[in-house]
C-alpha positions as a printed NumPy array, in Angstrom:
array([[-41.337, -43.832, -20.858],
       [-39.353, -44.87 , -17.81 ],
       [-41.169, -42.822, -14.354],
       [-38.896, -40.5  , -12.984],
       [-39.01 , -42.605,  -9.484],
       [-37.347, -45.346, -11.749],
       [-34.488, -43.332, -13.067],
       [-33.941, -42.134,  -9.369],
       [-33.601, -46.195,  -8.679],
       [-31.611, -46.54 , -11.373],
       [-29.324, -43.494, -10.943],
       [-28.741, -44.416,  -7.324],
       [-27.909, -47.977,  -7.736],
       [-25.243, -46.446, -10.917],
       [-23.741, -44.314,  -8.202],
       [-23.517, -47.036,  -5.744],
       [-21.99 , -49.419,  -7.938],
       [-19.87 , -46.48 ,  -8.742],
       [-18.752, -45.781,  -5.325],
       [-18.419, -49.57 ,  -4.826],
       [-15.564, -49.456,  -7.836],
       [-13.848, -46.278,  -6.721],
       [-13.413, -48.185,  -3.36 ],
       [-12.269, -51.416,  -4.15 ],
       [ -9.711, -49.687,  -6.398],
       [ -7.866, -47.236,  -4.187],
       [ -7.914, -50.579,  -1.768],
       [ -6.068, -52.411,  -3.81 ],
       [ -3.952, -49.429,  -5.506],
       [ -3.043, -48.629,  -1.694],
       [ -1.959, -52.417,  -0.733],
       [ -0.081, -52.487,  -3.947],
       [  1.802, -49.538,  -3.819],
       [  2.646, -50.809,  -0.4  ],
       [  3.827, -54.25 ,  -1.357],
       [  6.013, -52.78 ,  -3.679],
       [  7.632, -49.972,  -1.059],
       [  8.136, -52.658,   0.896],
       [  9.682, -55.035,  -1.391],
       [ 11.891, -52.182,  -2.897],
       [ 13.437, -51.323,   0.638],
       [ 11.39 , -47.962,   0.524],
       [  9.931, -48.861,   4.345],
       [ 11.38 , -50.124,   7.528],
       [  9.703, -53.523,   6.888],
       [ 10.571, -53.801,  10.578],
       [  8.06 , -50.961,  11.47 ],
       [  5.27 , -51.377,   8.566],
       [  5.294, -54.848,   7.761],
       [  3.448, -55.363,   4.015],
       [  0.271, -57.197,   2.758],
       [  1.564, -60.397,   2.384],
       [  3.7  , -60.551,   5.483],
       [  0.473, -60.037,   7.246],
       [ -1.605, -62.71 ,   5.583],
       [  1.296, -65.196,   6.236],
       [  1.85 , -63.966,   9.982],
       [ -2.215, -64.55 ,  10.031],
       [ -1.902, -67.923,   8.61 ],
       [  0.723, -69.16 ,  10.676],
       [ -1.583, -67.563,  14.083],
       [ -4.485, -69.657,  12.75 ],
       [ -2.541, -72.944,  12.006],
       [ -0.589, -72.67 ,  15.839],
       [ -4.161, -71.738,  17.559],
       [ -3.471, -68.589,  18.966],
       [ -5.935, -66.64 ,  16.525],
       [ -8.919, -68.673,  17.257],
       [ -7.908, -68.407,  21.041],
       [ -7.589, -64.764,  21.128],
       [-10.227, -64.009,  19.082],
       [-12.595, -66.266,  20.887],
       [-11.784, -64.385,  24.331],
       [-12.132, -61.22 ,  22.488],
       [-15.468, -61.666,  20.966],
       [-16.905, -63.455,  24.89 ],
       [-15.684, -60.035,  26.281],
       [-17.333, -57.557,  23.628],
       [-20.601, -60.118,  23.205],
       [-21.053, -59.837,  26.994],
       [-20.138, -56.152,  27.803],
       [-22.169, -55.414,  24.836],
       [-25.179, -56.867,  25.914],
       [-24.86 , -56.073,  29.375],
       [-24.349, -52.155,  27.871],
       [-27.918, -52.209,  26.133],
       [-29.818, -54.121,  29.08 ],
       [-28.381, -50.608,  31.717],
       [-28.508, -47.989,  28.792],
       [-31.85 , -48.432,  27.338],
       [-34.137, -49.205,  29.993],
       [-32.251, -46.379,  31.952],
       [-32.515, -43.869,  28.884],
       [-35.927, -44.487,  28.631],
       [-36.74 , -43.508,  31.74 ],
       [-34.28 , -40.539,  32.184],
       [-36.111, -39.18 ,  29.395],
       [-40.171, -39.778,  30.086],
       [-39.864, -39.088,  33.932],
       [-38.271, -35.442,  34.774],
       [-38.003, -36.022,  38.408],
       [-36.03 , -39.075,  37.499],
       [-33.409, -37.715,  35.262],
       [-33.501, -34.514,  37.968],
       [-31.462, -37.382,  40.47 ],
       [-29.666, -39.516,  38.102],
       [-28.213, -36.812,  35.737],
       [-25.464, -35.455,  38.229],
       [-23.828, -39.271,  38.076],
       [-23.749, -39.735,  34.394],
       [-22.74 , -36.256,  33.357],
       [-19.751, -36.838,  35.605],
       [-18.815, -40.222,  34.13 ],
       [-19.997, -39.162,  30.775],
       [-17.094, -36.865,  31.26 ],
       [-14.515, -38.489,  32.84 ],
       [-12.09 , -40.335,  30.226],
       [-12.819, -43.98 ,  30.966],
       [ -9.561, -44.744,  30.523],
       [ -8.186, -42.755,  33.437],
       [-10.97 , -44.994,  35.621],
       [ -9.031, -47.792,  34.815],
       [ -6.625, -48.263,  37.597],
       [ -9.602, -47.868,  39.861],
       [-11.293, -50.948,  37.996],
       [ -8.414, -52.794,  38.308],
       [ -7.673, -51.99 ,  42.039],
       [-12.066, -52.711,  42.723],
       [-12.337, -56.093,  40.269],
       [ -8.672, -57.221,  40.468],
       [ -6.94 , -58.346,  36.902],
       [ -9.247, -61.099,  35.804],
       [-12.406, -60.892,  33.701],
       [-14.894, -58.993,  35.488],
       [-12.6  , -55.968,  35.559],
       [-12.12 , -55.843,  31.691],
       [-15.877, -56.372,  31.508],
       [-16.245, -53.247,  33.57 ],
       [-13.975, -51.258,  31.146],
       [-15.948, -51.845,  27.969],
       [-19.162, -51.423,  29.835],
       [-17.886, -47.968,  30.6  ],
       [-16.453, -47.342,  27.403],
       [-19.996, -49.013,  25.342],
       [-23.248, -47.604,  27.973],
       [-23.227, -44.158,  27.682],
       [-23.441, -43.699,  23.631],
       [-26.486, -45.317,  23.811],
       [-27.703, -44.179,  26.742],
       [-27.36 , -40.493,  25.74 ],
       [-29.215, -40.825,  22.276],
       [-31.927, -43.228,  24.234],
       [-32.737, -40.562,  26.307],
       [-32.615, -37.766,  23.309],
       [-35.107, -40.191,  21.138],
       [-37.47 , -40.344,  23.66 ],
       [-37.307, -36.469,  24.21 ],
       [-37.78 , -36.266,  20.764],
       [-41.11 , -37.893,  20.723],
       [-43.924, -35.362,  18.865],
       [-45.241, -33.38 ,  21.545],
       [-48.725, -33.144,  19.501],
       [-48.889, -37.252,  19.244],
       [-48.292, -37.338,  22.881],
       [-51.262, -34.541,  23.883],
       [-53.386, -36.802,  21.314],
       [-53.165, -40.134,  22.872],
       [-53.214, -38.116,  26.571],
       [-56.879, -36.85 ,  25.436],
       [-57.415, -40.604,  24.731],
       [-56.695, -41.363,  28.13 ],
       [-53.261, -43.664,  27.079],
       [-51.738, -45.262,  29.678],
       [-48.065, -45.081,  29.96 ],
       [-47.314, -48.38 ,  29.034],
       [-49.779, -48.016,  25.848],
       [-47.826, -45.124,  25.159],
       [-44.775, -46.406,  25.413],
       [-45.073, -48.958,  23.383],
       [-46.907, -47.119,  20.134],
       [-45.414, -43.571,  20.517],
       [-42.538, -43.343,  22.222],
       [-40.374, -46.748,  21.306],
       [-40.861, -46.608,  17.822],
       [-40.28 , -42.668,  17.543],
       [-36.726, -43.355,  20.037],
       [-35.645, -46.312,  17.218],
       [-33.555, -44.421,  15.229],
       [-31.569, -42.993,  17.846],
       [-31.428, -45.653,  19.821],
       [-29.87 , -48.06 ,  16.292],
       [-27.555, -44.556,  15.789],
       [-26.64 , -44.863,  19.565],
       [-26.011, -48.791,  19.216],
       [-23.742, -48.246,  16.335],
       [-21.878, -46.018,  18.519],
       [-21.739, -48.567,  21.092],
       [-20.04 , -50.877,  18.77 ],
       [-17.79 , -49.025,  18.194],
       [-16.922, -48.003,  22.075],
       [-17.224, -51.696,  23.046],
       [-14.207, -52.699,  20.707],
       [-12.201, -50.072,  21.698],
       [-13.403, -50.856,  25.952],
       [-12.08 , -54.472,  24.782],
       [ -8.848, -53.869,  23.712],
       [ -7.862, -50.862,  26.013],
       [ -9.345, -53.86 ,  28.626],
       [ -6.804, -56.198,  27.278],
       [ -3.921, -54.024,  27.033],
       [ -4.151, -53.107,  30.679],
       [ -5.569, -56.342,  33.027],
       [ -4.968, -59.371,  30.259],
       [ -3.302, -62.3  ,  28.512],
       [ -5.308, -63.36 ,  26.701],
       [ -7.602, -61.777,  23.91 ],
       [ -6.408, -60.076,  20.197],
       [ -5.84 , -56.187,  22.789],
       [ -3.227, -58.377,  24.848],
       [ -2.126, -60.002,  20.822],
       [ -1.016, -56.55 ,  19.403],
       [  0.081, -55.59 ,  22.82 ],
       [  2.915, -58.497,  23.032],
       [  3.354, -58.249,  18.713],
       [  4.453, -54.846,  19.449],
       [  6.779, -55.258,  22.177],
       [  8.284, -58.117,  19.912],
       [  8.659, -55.855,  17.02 ],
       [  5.727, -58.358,  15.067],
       [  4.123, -55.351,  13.427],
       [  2.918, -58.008,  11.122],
       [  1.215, -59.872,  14.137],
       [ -0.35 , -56.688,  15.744],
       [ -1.687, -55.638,  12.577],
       [ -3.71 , -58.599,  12.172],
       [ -5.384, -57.898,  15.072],
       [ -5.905, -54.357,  14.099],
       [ -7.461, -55.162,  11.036],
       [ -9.774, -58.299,  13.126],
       [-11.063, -55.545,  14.916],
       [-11.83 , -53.38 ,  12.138],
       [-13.532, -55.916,  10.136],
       [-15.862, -57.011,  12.885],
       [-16.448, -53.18 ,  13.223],
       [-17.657, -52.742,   9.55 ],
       [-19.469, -56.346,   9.5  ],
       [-21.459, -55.411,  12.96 ],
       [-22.032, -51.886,  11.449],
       [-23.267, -53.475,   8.249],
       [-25.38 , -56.043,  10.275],
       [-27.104, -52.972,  12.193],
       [-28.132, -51.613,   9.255],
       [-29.831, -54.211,   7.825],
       [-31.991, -54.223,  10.937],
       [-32.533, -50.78 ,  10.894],
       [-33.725, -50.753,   7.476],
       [-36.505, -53.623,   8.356],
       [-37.007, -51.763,  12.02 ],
       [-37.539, -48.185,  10.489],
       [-39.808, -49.26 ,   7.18 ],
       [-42.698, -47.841,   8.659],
       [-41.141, -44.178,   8.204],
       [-41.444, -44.221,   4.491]])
């Protein structure tokens, strides 16, 4: 007789399979249905463009160069504001959320740009960096920090107050503290508030391209729309939506190996 922790294996990979089906289908039922309003004169092709529009529009983009270029100053942009985003957000969540007195002086600063739509900060960037790179690396530093920064700081607060009177009897240092108790307990937030980073950073990088570039797949869609190449723009839309869902997929894959311990 099968366990009943098998048939829980085998009934979740039978509904993930499932799931996997019932997506792929209304995918393709969706791009068909629009292929055919589109063919049919049922859309402005003008406005909606169809499927295969957009895989020739991204064909001819990629033969000519200008994908590759524009997705190559798109992905320096997000790689660096990215990284930049997690060297500020988790060294400074950690230590908004161990040392009280700390957070006490530096909470005031990021509630108010926690706040403040980062978009309306723009015209300040711009007017402070000038239009070149380091103001569009600003603006998706804004937009990516403070996602991660807020669920640093609630992972570390989160940290089992019984654990940390434990290793405080043991006389634990901070640092030994830190770096048994407190990190690994903060993981999952932090991986929930990278994810939401991700996603912030793509949208900082085209929101920075729209406004202070000419370069990149934000300043793509931007002159495809003015042109009326809705086939154009969406191929950057859906660039920037695949590298979402691949770098979301990547994440977890690390937070499955990070987070084994748990089970």
């Amino acid at each position: 007789m099968t366990p009943p922790s098998r048939w829980a294996t085998v009934r979740n990979q039978l509904v993930q399979r499932q799931r996997l089906v019932l997506g792929t289908a209304s995918v393709i039922a969706f791009l068909t249905t629009w292929q055919i309003a589109a063919d049919q004169g049922w859309v402005n092709v003008l406005f909606t463009s169809s499927p295969l529009a957009i895989v020739q529009a991204g064909q001819d983009i990629w033969s000519n160069g200008q994908l590759a270029l524009n997705f190559k100053a798109s992905a320096e942009l997000f790689v660096l504001g990215f990284l930049l985003s997690v060297a500020i957000a988790i060294p400074l969540g950690i230590a908004m959320g161990w040392y009280r007195w700390f957070d006490a002086i530096v909470d005031p600063f990021v509630s108010i740009l926690y706040a403040t739509p980062r978009i309306a900060l723009i015209p300040l960037v711009l007017v402070w960096a000038g239009i070149g790179f380091e103001s569009r690396l600003i603006v998706v530093v804004l937009a990516a920090v403070f996602p991660l920064l807020i669920n640093t700081i609630a992972g570390v607060r989160a940290t089992d107050p019984q654990l940390l009177r434990v290793s405080r009897s043991y006389l634990g240092s901070d640092l030994a503290i830190f770096r048994t108790l407190v990190i690994p307990s903060a993981i999952p937030y932090i991986i929930s508030g990278l994810r939401h980073a991700i996603n912030q950073a793509l949208i900082g990088v085209v929101v920075a391209e729209f406004f202070g570039g000419n370069i990149g797949l934000g300043a793509m869609i931007t002159s495809a729309g003015l042109e009326l190449r809705t086939d154009i723009a969406f191929v950057g839309v859906l660039i920037i939506a695949g590298s979402a869902l691949l770098l979301t997929a990547l994440l977890r894959i690390i937070e499955s190996r990070l987070t084994a311990w748990r089970e």
